[in-house]
Tab-separated table of C-alpha atoms in Angstrom:
chain	number	residue	atom	x	y	z
A	1267	UNK	CA	0.242	0.253	0.306
A	1268	UNK	CA	1.781	3.603	-0.988
A	1269	UNK	CA	0.055	6.043	1.687
A	1270	UNK	CA	2.071	9.623	2.417
A	1271	UNK	CA	1.311	10.952	5.943
A	1272	UNK	CA	0.326	14.289	4.100
A	1273	UNK	CA	-2.109	13.780	1.133
A	1274	UNK	CA	-5.634	13.568	1.506
A	1275	UNK	CA	-7.578	10.452	1.611
A	1276	UNK	CA	-10.989	10.505	0.542
A	1277	UNK	CA	-13.238	6.516	1.340
A	1278	UNK	CA	-16.229	5.662	-0.742
A	1279	UNK	CA	-17.686	2.450	0.163
A	1280	UNK	CA	-20.083	0.723	-1.888
A	1281	UNK	CA	-22.195	-0.820	0.831
A	1282	UNK	CA	-23.670	-3.746	-0.902
A	1283	UNK	CA	-20.623	-5.124	-2.673
A	1284	UNK	CA	-18.642	-5.141	0.580
A	1285	UNK	CA	-21.488	-6.820	2.161
A	1286	UNK	CA	-21.209	-9.842	-0.897
A	1287	UNK	CA	-17.743	-9.369	-0.641
A	1288	UNK	CA	-17.531	-9.992	2.959
A	1289	UNK	CA	-19.572	-12.901	3.281
A	1290	UNK	CA	-17.664	-14.396	-0.009
A	1291	UNK	CA	-14.166	-14.089	2.456
A	1292	UNK	CA	-16.501	-15.310	5.364
A	1293	UNK	CA	-15.773	-12.394	7.863
A	1294	UNK	CA	-17.833	-9.722	8.863
A	1295	UNK	CA	-15.859	-5.631	8.832
A	1296	UNK	CA	-15.295	-3.689	11.677
A	1297	UNK	CA	-16.034	-0.583	10.558
A	1298	UNK	CA	-14.058	1.458	13.051
A	1299	UNK	CA	-11.533	-0.808	12.619
A	1300	UNK	CA	-11.446	0.264	8.780
A	1301	UNK	CA	-11.828	3.480	9.219
A	1302	UNK	CA	-8.832	3.522	11.823
A	1303	UNK	CA	-6.791	1.658	9.702
A	1304	UNK	CA	-7.356	4.477	7.078
A	1305	UNK	CA	-7.122	7.431	9.267
A	1306	UNK	CA	-3.559	6.128	10.442
A	1307	UNK	CA	-2.652	6.511	6.555
A	1308	UNK	CA	-2.761	10.133	5.608
A	1309	UNK	CA	-5.482	12.808	6.619
A	1310	UNK	CA	-8.676	11.161	6.049
A	1311	UNK	CA	-11.044	14.129	5.262
A	1312	UNK	CA	-14.142	11.656	4.582
A	1313	UNK	CA	-15.397	8.759	4.760
A	1314	UNK	CA	-18.726	7.675	2.809
A	1315	UNK	CA	-20.841	5.077	2.621
A	1316	UNK	CA	-23.771	4.623	0.352
A	1317	UNK	CA	-26.490	1.652	0.109
A	1318	UNK	CA	-30.133	1.399	-0.536
A	1319	UNK	CA	-32.270	0.444	2.347
A	1320	UNK	CA	-36.564	-0.779	2.118
A	1321	UNK	CA	-38.579	1.990	3.183
A	1322	UNK	CA	-41.498	-0.018	4.068
A	1323	UNK	CA	-40.193	-2.495	5.976
A	1324	UNK	CA	-40.788	-2.617	9.851
A	1325	UNK	CA	-37.305	-3.690	10.317
A	1326	UNK	CA	-34.510	-3.547	8.205
A	1327	UNK	CA	-31.582	-5.887	9.257
A	1328	UNK	CA	-29.138	-2.828	7.874
A	1329	UNK	CA	-30.597	-0.125	10.207
A	1330	UNK	CA	-28.586	-0.792	13.398
A	1331	UNK	CA	-24.949	-0.829	10.554
A	1332	UNK	CA	-26.694	2.096	9.095
A	1333	UNK	CA	-26.695	4.152	12.363
A	1334	UNK	CA	-23.791	2.909	13.720
A	1335	UNK	CA	-21.903	4.100	10.921
A	1336	UNK	CA	-23.789	8.072	10.646
A	1337	UNK	CA	-22.952	8.428	14.209
A	1338	UNK	CA	-19.034	7.434	14.124
A	1339	UNK	CA	-17.520	9.710	11.316
A	1340	UNK	CA	-19.364	7.929	7.694
A	1341	UNK	CA	-21.768	10.097	6.075
A	1342	UNK	CA	-24.137	7.309	5.054
A	1343	UNK	CA	-25.873	7.993	1.446
A	1344	UNK	CA	-29.256	6.032	1.077
A	1345	UNK	CA	-32.023	6.142	-1.112
A	1346	UNK	CA	-35.474	3.712	-1.194
A	1347	UNK	CA	-34.417	-0.002	-2.494
A	1348	UNK	CA	-37.218	-0.258	-5.483
A	1349	UNK	CA	-39.799	-3.663	-5.114
A	1350	UNK	CA	-40.319	-5.712	-8.889
A	1351	UNK	CA	-41.521	-8.728	-10.182
A	1352	UNK	CA	-38.685	-10.357	-12.438
A	1353	UNK	CA	-40.411	-12.154	-15.915
A	1354	UNK	CA	-40.160	-14.904	-13.883
A	1355	UNK	CA	-42.619	-13.968	-11.187
A	1356	UNK	CA	-40.270	-13.176	-8.403
A	1357	UNK	CA	-39.916	-10.583	-6.060
A	1358	UNK	CA	-36.607	-8.875	-6.864
A	1359	UNK	CA	-34.757	-5.482	-4.963
A	1360	UNK	CA	-33.362	-3.210	-7.214
A	1361	UNK	CA	-31.075	-0.463	-4.305
A	1362	UNK	CA	-28.063	0.559	-7.365
A	1363	UNK	CA	-25.647	3.205	-5.537
A	1364	UNK	CA	-23.364	4.006	-8.735
A	1365	UNK	CA	-24.615	7.201	-9.926
A	1366	UNK	CA	-24.334	8.538	-6.499
A	1367	UNK	CA	-20.571	7.196	-6.200
A	1368	UNK	CA	-19.563	8.245	-9.517
A	1369	UNK	CA	-20.965	12.236	-8.507
A	1370	UNK	CA	-19.731	12.211	-5.284
A	1371	UNK	CA	-16.315	10.707	-6.862
A	1372	UNK	CA	-16.306	13.705	-9.156
A	1373	UNK	CA	-16.879	16.369	-7.009
A	1374	UNK	CA	-14.344	15.235	-4.480
A	1375	UNK	CA	-11.292	14.853	-6.690
A	1376	UNK	CA	-9.834	18.486	-6.791
A	1377	UNK	CA	-10.044	18.243	-2.915
A	1378	UNK	CA	-8.181	14.906	-2.566
A	1379	UNK	CA	-4.922	13.596	-3.316
A	1380	UNK	CA	-6.269	9.849	-3.013
A	1381	UNK	CA	-9.332	7.865	-3.415
A	1382	UNK	CA	-9.893	4.779	-1.666
A	1383	UNK	CA	-13.201	2.584	-3.327
A	1384	UNK	CA	-14.306	0.282	-1.396
A	1385	UNK	CA	-16.238	-2.175	-4.852
A	1386	UNK	CA	-15.120	-4.311	-7.466
A	1387	UNK	CA	-18.142	-3.309	-9.474
A	1388	UNK	CA	-16.194	-3.100	-12.917
A	1389	UNK	CA	-18.593	-0.387	-14.060
A	1390	UNK	CA	-16.406	2.115	-11.890
A	1391	UNK	CA	-13.553	2.037	-14.217
A	1392	UNK	CA	-14.526	4.605	-16.087
A	1393	UNK	CA	-15.193	7.456	-12.859
A	1394	UNK	CA	-11.677	5.919	-11.895
A	1395	UNK	CA	-10.154	6.820	-15.202
A	1396	UNK	CA	-12.123	10.731	-15.080
A	1397	UNK	CA	-10.736	11.462	-11.128
A	1398	UNK	CA	-7.298	9.748	-12.256
A	1399	UNK	CA	-7.357	12.770	-15.209
A	1400	UNK	CA	-8.048	14.823	-12.355
A	1401	UNK	CA	-4.478	13.427	-10.944
A	1402	UNK	CA	-5.897	11.914	-8.006
A	1403	UNK	CA	-4.574	8.689	-7.391
A	1404	UNK	CA	-7.206	5.648	-6.842
A	1405	UNK	CA	-6.771	2.440	-4.921
A	1406	UNK	CA	-9.685	0.191	-5.316
A	1407	UNK	CA	-10.382	-2.781	-2.354
A	1408	UNK	CA	-12.267	-5.724	-3.535
A	1409	UNK	CA	-11.108	-9.382	-4.271
A	1410	UNK	CA	-9.419	-11.481	-6.283
A	1411	UNK	CA	-9.027	-14.215	-4.019
A	1412	UNK	CA	-12.919	-15.676	-4.186
A	1413	UNK	CA	-14.409	-18.261	-6.180
A	1414	UNK	CA	-15.919	-16.149	-8.284
A	1415	UNK	CA	-13.642	-13.215	-7.974
A	1416	UNK	CA	-15.531	-9.997	-6.670
A	1417	UNK	CA	-12.953	-7.043	-8.607
A	1418	UNK	CA	-13.920	-6.913	-11.852
A	1419	UNK	CA	-11.231	-7.018	-14.746
A	1420	UNK	CA	-11.914	-3.371	-16.102
A	1421	UNK	CA	-11.578	-1.698	-12.534
A	1422	UNK	CA	-8.383	-3.715	-11.473
A	1423	UNK	CA	-6.616	-2.426	-14.708
A	1424	UNK	CA	-7.956	1.331	-14.235
A	1425	UNK	CA	-6.581	1.469	-10.657
A	1426	UNK	CA	-3.558	2.587	-9.387
A	1427	UNK	CA	-3.601	0.067	-6.977
A	1428	UNK	CA	-5.530	-2.636	-5.477
A	1429	UNK	CA	-5.738	-3.835	-2.275
A	1430	UNK	CA	-7.370	-7.709	-1.808
A	1431	UNK	CA	-9.224	-7.374	1.333
A	1432	UNK	CA	-9.152	-11.085	2.046
A	1433	UNK	CA	-5.523	-9.732	3.550
A	1434	UNK	CA	-6.854	-7.783	5.774
A	1435	UNK	CA	-9.133	-9.780	7.262
A	1436	UNK	CA	-7.102	-9.928	10.606
A	1437	UNK	CA	-7.070	-5.644	10.472
A	1438	UNK	CA	-10.471	-4.985	9.305
A	1439	UNK	CA	-12.318	-8.127	10.096
A	1440	UNK	CA	-13.865	-9.787	13.326
A	1441	UNK	CA	-14.799	-13.380	13.519
A	1442	UNK	CA	-18.683	-13.743	12.320
A	1443	UNK	CA	-21.447	-13.801	14.981
A	1444	UNK	CA	-22.673	-17.330	15.854
A	1445	UNK	CA	-26.535	-16.926	16.815
A	1446	UNK	CA	-27.163	-20.587	17.406
A	1447	UNK	CA	-27.170	-20.221	20.763
A	1448	UNK	CA	-29.473	-17.216	22.928
A	1449	UNK	CA	-28.600	-15.145	25.237
A	1450	UNK	CA	-26.448	-12.002	24.772
A	1451	UNK	CA	-22.788	-11.251	23.353
A	1452	UNK	CA	-21.037	-9.026	25.647
A	1453	UNK	CA	-19.196	-7.086	22.044
A	1454	UNK	CA	-22.004	-6.110	20.239
A	1455	UNK	CA	-20.603	-3.355	18.910
A	1456	UNK	CA	-20.845	-2.848	14.790
């Protein structure tokens, strides 16, 4: 990882993509550790987390995480997820945040030196190129060590650097919670 102590860093997290990657790598992300890791690498000026939420559910399993992130140093960007019926009659949920992430990356580019994009979505290759043309280094955090790989080839090739999340498990991961027994856990942190 190439970081410089005085560089201005922005962290952009595609929440759905990171969640899928964590499941594939079989560890939960400790967002406090993730934030601290990059605060210690330079001047972290911005940390954003993007996710879509089902608005009409009485309880959303992601709501506690979103609330915790919002109170602990992240700017949380949400939008309502849309439900639709696919051609086979199955109910599906759609909540893509790519446009929001892209617009925000372009907006912040003149004010930072290094952008960290936590997503493997190859659709981001074009905006990574555009941000690089503004003089910003872009590091992508995803994984190639899963089956199938979570990192799109075009994004991997466009990035200045790639950090494989499989290699960060000891630094930013925590063991998955065991919900098989009743009783409360002493560690309820996010």
